Short mmCIF file of C-alpha atoms in Angstrom, two decimals:
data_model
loop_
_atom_site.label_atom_id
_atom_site.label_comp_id
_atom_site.label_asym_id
_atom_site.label_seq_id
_atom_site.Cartn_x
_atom_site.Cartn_y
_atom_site.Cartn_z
CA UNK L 15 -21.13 -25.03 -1.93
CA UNK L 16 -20.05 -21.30 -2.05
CA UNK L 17 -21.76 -18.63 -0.28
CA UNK L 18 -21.96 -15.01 -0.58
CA UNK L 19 -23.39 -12.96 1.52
CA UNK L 20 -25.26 -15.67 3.03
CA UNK L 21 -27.05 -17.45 -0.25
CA UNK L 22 -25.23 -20.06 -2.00
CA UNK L 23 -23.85 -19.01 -5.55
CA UNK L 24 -22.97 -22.12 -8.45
CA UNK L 25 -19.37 -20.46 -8.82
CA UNK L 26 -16.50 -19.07 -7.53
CA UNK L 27 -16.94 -15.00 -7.13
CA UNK L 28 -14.50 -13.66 -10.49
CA UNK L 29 -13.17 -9.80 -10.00
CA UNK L 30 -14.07 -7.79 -13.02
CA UNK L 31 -11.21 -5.15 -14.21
CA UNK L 32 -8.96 -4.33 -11.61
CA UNK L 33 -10.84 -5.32 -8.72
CA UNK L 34 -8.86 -7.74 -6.40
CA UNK L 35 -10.86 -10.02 -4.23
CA UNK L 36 -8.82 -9.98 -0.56
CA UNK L 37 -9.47 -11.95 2.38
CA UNK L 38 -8.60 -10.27 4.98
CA UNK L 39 -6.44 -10.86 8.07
CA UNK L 40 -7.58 -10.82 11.21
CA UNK L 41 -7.32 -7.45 12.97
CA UNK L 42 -4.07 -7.23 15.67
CA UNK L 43 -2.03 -4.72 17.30
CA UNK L 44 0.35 -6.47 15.03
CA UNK L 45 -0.62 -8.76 12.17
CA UNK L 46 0.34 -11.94 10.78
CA UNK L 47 2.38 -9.98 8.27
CA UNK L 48 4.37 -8.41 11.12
CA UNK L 49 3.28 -5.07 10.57
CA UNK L 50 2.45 -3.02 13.82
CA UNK L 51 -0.24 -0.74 13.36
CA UNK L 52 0.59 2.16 15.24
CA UNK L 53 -2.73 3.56 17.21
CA UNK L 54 -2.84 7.78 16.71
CA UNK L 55 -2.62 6.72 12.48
CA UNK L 56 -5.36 7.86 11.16
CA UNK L 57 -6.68 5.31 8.80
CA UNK L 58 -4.92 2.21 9.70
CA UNK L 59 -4.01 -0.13 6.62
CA UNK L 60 -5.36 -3.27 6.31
CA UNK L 61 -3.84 -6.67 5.57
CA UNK L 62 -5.24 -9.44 3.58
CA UNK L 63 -4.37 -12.39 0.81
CA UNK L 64 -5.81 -12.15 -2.57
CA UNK L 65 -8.09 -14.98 -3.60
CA UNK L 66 -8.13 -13.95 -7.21
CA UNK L 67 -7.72 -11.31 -9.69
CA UNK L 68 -9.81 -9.43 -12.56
CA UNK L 69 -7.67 -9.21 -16.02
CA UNK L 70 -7.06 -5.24 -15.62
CA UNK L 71 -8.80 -2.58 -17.33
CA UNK L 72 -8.72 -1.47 -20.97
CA UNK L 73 -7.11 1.99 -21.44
CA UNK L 74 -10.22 4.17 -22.40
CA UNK L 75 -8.04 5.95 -25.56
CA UNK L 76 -5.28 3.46 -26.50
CA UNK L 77 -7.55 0.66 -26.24
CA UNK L 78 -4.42 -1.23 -24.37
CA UNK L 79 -5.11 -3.73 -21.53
CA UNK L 80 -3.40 -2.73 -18.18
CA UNK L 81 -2.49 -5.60 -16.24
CA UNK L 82 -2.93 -6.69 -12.65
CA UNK L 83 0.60 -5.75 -10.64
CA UNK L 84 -0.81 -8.87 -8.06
CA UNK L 85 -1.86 -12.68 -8.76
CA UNK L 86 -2.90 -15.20 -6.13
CA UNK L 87 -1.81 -16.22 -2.89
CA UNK L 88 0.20 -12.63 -2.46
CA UNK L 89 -0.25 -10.82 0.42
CA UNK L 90 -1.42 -7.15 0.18
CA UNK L 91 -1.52 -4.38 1.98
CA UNK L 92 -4.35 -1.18 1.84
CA UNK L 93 -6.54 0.69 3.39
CA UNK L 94 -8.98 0.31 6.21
CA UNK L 95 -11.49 2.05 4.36
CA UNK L 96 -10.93 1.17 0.87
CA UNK L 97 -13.25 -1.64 -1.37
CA UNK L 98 -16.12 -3.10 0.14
CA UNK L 99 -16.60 -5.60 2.48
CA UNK L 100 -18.46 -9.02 1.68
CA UNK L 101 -19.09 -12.26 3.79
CA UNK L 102 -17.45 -14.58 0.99
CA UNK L 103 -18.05 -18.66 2.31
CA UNK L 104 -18.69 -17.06 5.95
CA UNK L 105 -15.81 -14.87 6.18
CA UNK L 106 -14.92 -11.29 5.41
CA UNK L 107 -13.42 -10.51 2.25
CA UNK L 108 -12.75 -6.95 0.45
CA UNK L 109 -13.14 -5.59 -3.02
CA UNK L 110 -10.44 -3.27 -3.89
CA UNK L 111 -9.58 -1.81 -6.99
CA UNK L 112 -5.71 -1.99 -8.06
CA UNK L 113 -4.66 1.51 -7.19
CA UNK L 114 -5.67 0.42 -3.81
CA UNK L 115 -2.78 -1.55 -3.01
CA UNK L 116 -0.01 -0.04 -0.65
CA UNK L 117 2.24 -2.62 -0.63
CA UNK L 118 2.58 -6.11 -1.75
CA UNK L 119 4.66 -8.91 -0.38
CA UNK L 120 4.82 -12.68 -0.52
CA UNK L 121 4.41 -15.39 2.08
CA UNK L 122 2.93 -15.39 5.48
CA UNK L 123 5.58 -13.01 7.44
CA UNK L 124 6.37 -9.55 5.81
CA UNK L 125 9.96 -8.62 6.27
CA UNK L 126 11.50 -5.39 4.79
CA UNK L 127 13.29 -7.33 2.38
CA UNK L 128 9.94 -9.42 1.28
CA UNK L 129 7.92 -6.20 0.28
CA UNK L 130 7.53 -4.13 -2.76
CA UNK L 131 5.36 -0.92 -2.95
CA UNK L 132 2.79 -0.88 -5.04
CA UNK L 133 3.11 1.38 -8.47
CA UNK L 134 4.50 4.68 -8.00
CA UNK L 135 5.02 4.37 -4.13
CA UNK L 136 7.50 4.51 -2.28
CA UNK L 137 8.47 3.29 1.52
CA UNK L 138 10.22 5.58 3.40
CA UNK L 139 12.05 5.39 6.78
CA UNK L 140 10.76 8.56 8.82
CA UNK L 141 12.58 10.98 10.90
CA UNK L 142 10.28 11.30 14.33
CA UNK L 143 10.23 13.79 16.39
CA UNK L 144 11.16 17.74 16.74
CA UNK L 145 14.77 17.44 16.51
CA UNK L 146 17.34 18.48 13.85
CA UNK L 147 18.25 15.57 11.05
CA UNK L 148 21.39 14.97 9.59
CA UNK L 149 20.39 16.55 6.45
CA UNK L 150 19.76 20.01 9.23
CA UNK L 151 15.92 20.39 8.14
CA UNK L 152 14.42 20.79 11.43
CA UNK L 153 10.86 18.78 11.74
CA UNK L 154 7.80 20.59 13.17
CA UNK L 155 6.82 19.81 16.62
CA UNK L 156 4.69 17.16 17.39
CA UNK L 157 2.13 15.72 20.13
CA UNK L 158 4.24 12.87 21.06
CA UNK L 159 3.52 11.22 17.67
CA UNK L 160 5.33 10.96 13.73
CA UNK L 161 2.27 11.11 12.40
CA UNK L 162 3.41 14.68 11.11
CA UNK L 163 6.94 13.63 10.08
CA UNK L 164 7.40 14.88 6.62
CA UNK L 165 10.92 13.09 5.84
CA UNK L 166 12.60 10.73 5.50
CA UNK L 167 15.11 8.03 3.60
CA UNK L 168 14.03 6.00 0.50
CA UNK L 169 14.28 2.06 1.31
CA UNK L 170 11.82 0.72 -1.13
CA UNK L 171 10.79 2.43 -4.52
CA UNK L 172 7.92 0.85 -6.71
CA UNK L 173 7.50 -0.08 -10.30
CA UNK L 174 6.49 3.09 -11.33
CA UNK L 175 2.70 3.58 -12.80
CA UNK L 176 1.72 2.13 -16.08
CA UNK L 177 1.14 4.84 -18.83
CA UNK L 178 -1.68 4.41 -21.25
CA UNK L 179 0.64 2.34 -23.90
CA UNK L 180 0.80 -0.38 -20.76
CA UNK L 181 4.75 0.68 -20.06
CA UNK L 182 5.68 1.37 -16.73
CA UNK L 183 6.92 5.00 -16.26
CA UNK L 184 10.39 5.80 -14.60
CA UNK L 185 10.49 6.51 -10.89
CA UNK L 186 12.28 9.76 -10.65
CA UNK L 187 13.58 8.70 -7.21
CA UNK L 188 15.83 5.54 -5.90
CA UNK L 189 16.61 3.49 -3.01
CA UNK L 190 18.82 5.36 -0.75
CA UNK L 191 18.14 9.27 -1.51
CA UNK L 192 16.10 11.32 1.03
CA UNK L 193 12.65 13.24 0.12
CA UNK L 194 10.72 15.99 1.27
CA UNK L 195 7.08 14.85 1.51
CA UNK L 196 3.44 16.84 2.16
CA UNK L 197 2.60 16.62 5.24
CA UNK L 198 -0.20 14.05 6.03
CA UNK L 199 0.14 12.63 2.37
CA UNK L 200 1.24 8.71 3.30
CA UNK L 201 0.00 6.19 4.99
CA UNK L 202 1.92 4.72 8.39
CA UNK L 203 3.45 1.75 9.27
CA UNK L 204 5.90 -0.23 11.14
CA UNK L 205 7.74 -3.01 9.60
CA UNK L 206 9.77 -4.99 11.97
CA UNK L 207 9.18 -2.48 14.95
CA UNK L 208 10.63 0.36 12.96
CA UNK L 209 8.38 3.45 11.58
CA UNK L 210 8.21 3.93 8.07
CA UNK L 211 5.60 5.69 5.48
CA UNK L 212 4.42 4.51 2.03
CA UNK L 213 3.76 7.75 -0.11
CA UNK L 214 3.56 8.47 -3.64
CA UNK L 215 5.96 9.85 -5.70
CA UNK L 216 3.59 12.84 -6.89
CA UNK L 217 3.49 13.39 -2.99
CA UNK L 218 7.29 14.23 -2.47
CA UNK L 219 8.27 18.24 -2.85
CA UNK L 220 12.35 17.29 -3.30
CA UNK L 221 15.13 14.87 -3.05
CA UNK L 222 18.38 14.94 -1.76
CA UNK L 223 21.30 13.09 -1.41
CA UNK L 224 23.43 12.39 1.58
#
């Protein structure tokens, strides 16, 4: 018998769209995944498996189906605050949408080789601190944190986004160059012990080579 929300239900709960049902992981200083949260982010992400998929959503002016960029069993990453929360056969489970989806990996350890950033994202290894990079641009000063860090080196780039005739758009950065970022604009992480932020590519100011 499956329950949800506390009443039994004759089916298995289906996603509609591009809602993603996720159950989530249970909340660490560092997660199953191996993801560190670090504590001064402010919205930590959220870690979970999804349970199953809607089809995608139908393009309001093309008429063209979008599909899902996860199927079941992968691991996902998102955050804290996004979807909502259900007790799904007595244990907590999220509703996200798609465009939710920070990263996405597969198996039950994430390793920086094992993830992929979702759509148009983009994982970056930060400079912390107040000191001078190699590239000379001289960070702002900080309280003790790289919550403000605002560059860094590409190490993962994502698909790209899916334009209205369902085919992915080009990144217009790679693996390898460094960007210039808004301040704020990404979300935190640490993967293996190291500090790194997934931001969008709209997000990033410039690019540079070095």
């Amino acid at each position: 018998e499956i329950m949800l929300e506390g009443r039994p239900i004759s089916g298995p709960l289906k996603p509609l769209g591009n809602y993603i049902l996720v159950k989530n992981s249970e909340a660490a200083a560092e997660t199953a995944g191996g993801i560190v949260l670090p504590d001064q982010a402010k919205e930590k992400p959220t870690e979970g498996v999804v349970v199953s998929a809607g089809p995608g959503y139908t393009h309001v002016e093309t008429n063209v189906l979008i599909p899902m960029p996860v199927a079941e069993g992968q691991s996902v990453l998102y955050g804290k605050f996004d979807g909502s929360k259900i007790d799904y056969d007595g244990q907590e489970h999220t509703l996200i949408r798609d465009e939710d989806i920070l990263l996405v990996f597969e198996g039950p350890k994430m390793t920086l080789d094992a993830v992929t950033p979702a759509w148009d994202r983009i994982l970056v290894k930060i400079e912390a601190g107040d000191e001078e990079t190699s590239s000379g641009i001289v960070l702002a000063p900080t309280s003790g944190s790289s919550a403000s860090a605002s560059e860094g080196q590409v190490v993962k780039v994502g698909k790209g986004k899916v334009a209205s005739n369902g085919e992915l758009s080009p990144m217009p950065i790679e693996a390898g160059e460094w960007v210039k970022f808004r301040e704020y604009a990404g979300s935190e992480v640490r993967v293996e012990g190291e500090p790194y932020v997934l931001v969008k590519a709209s997000d990033c100011l410039a690019k540079w080579a070095e």
